[in-house]
Coordinates of C-alpha atoms in Angstrom, one line a residue:
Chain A
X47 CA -14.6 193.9 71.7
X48 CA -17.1 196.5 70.4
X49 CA -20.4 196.6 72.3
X50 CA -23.5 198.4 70.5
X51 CA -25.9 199.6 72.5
X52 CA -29.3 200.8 70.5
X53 CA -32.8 202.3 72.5
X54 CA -35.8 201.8 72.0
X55 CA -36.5 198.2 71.3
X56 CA -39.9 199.7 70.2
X57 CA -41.5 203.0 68.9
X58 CA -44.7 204.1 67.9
X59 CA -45.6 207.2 66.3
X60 CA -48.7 209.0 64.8
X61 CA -47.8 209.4 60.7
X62 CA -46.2 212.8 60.4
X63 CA -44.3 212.8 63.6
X64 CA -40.5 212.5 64.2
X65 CA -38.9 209.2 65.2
X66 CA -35.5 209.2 66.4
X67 CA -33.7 205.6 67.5
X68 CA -29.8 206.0 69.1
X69 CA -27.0 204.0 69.6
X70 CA -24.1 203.9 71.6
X71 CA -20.8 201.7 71.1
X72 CA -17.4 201.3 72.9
X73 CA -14.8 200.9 70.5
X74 CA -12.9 204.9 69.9
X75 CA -11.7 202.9 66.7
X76 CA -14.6 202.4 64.9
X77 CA -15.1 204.8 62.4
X78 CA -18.3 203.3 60.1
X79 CA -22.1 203.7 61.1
X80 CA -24.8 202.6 59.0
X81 CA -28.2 202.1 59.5
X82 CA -30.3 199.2 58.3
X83 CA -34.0 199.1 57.4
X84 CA -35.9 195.1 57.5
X85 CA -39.2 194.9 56.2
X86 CA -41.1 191.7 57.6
X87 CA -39.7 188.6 55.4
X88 CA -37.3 190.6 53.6
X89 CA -33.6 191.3 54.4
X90 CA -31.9 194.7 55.6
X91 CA -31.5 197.6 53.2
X92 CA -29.2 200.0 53.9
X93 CA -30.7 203.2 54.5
X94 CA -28.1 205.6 55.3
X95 CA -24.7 205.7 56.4
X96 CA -22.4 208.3 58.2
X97 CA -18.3 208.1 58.5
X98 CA -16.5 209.5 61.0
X99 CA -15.0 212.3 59.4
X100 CA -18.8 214.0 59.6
X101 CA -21.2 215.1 62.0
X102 CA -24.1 214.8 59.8
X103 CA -25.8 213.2 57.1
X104 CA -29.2 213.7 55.3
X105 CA -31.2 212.2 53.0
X106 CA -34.7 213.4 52.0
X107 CA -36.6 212.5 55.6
X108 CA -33.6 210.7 56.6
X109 CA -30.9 211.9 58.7
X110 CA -27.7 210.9 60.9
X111 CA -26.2 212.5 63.8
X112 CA -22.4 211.4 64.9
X113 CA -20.8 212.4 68.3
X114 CA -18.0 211.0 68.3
X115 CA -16.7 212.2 71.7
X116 CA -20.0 210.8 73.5
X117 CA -19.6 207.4 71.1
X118 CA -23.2 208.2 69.9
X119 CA -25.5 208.1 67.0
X120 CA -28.9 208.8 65.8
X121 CA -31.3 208.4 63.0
X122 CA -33.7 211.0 62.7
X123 CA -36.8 210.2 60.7
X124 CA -38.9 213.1 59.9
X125 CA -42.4 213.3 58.8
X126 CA -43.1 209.5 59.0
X127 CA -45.2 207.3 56.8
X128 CA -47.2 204.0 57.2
X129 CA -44.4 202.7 55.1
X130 CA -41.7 203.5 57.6
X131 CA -42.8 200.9 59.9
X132 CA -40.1 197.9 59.9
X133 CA -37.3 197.2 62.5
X134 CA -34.2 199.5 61.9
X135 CA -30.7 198.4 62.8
X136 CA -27.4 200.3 63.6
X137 CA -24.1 198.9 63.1
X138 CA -20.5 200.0 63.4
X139 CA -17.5 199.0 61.6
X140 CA -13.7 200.1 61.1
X141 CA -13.0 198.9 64.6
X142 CA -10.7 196.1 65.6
X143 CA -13.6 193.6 65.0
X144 CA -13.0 193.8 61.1
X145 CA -16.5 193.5 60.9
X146 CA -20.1 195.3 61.3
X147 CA -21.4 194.9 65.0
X148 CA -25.2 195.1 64.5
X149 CA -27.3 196.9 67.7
X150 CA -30.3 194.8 68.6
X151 CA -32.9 196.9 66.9
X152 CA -35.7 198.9 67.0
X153 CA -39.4 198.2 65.7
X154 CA -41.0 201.2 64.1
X155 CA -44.6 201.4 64.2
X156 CA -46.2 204.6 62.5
X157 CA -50.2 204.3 63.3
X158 CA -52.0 206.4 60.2
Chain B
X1 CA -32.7 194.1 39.5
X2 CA -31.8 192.1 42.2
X3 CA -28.2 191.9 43.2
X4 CA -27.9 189.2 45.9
X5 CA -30.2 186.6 45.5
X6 CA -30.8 183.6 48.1
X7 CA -31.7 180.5 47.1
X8 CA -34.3 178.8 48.2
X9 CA -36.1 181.1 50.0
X10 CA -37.8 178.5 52.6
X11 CA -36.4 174.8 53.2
X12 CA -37.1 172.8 55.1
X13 CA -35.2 169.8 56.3
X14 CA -35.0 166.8 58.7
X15 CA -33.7 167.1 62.2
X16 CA -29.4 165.4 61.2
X17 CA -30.0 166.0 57.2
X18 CA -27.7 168.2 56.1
X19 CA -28.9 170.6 53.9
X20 CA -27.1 173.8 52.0
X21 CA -28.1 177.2 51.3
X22 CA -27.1 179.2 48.6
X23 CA -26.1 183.1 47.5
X24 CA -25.4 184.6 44.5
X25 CA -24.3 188.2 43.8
X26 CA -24.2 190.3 40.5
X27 CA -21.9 193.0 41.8
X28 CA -18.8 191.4 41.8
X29 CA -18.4 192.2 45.5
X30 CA -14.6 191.2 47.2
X31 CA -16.5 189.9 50.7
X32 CA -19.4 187.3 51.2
X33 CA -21.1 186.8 54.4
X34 CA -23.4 185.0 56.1
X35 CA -25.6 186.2 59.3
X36 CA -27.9 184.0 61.2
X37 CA -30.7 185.8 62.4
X38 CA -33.8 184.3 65.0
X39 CA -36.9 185.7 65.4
X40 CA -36.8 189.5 66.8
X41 CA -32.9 189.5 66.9
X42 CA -30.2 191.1 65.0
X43 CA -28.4 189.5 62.2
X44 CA -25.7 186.9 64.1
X45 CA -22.5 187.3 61.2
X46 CA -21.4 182.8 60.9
X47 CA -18.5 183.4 58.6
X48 CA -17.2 185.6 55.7
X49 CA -15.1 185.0 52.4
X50 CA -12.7 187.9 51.5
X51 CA -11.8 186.6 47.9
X52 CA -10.8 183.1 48.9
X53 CA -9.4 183.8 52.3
X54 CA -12.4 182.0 54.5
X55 CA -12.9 184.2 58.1
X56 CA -14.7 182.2 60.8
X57 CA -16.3 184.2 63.8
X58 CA -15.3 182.4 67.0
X59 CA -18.3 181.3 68.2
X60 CA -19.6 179.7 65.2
X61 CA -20.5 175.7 65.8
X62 CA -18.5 173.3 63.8
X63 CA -21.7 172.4 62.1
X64 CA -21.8 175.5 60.2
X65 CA -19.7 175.2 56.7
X66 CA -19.1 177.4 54.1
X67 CA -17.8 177.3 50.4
X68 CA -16.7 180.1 47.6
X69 CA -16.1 178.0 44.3
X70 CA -15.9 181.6 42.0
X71 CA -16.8 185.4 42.9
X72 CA -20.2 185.2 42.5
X73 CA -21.5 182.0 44.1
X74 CA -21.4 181.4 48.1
X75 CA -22.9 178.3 49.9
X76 CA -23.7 177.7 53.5
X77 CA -23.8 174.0 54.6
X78 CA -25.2 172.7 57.7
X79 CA -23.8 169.5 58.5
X80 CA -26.3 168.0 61.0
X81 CA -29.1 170.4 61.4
X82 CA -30.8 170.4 65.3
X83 CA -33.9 172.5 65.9
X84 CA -31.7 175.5 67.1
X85 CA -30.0 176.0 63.8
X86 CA -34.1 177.0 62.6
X87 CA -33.6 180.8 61.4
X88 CA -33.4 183.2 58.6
X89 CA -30.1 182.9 57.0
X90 CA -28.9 186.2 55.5
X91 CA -26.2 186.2 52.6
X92 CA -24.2 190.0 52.6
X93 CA -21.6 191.2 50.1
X94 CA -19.5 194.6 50.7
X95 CA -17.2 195.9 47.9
X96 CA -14.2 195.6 51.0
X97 CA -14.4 196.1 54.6
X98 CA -16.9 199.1 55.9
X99 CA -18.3 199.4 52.9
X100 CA -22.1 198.6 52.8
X101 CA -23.6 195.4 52.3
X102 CA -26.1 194.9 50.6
X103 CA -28.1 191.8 52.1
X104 CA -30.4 189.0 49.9
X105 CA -33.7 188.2 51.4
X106 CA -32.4 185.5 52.9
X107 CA -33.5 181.8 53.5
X108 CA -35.8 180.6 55.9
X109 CA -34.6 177.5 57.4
X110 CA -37.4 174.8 59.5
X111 CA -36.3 171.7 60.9
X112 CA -38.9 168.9 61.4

């Protein structure tokens, strides 16, 4: 089955810096990749998303990178903000699981 | 406006009482879902509704029920609760498959 991979377990950044999390998975098939945003208490938000039809995606401070060849992905967060800090998930989904296979997340802190 | 909405958001219950969670959507999403998640670990996906059609993951304990009466409403039953069931349980609904899901803010489960 599909095996997501997702490094660092933990990040901390001064506000204003870059943070970039990455994932790997196994399965060629899978052609969905979102990534999740949980606030302490609070379930995850989807915070972006990428198909595999496209290399890259941005939103605002947000972006995703897709290689498909090297079965990698990355969220790129750009100027960061106090309020960035939370535990952000990738997932991937369109394989032969049916469903989204979470990776085991990262904790963002962003020291002011 | 909230669009998946867990109820209640903390129960507690006996060690062998069952107990049920319940979900609720307003987007009158195809799939339901429901994710156990422990502390500092992704979201573990139970089981998931597609319309009617009930999907159970493999490795989910006979314990763990689940019921779709209509669209909206999901519930998760736990027949005979033991201290490892204690965890956030996370509804989901996606339109269809890898689509996004948007996720409730779950229920925090304690067993005394």
């Amino acid at each position: 089955g599909e095996n997501v991979e997702q490094h660092p377990s933990t990040l901390s950044v001064q506000e204003g810096d870059s943070a970039v999390i990455k994932c790997t998975y196994s399965d060629s098939a899978s052609n969905y990749f979102p990534w999740y945003k949980q606030e302490l208490g609070k379930g995850p938000q989807l915070i972006i998303d990428i198909r595999s039809n496209v290399g890259e995606k941005k939103d605002q401070r947000i972006a995703v990178t897709l290689n498909k060849t090297a079965k990698h992905f990355s969220l790129h967060i750009t100027e960061t903000q106090p309020e960035d800090s939370a535990v952000y998930f990738c997932a991937v989904g369109g394989g032969s699981q049916g469903n989204l296979i979470f990776g085991k997340g990262t904790k963002l802190s962003v020291k002011p | 406006d909230a669009m998946v909405i867990q109820n209640p958001r903390y129960q507690v219950t006996q060690f062998g009482k069952p107990v049920t969670l319940s979900c609720s959507q307003t987007l009158n999403h195809n799939v339901m879902y429901w994710y156990q998640q422990k502390s500092s670990q992704a979201p573990k996906l139970l089981f998931h509704y597609y319309d009617k059609d009930f999907n159970n993951e493999a490795d989910t304990p006979d314990n763990f029920q689940s019921r779709r009466p209509n669209t909206s409403f999901c519930f998760l039953d736990i027949r005979s609760p033991g201290l490892g069931d204690a965890a956030m349980y996370l509804c989901a609904t996606s339109a269809v498959y890898n689509q996004p899901q948007h996720f409730g803010d779950g229920t925090r489960l304690s067993i005394l």
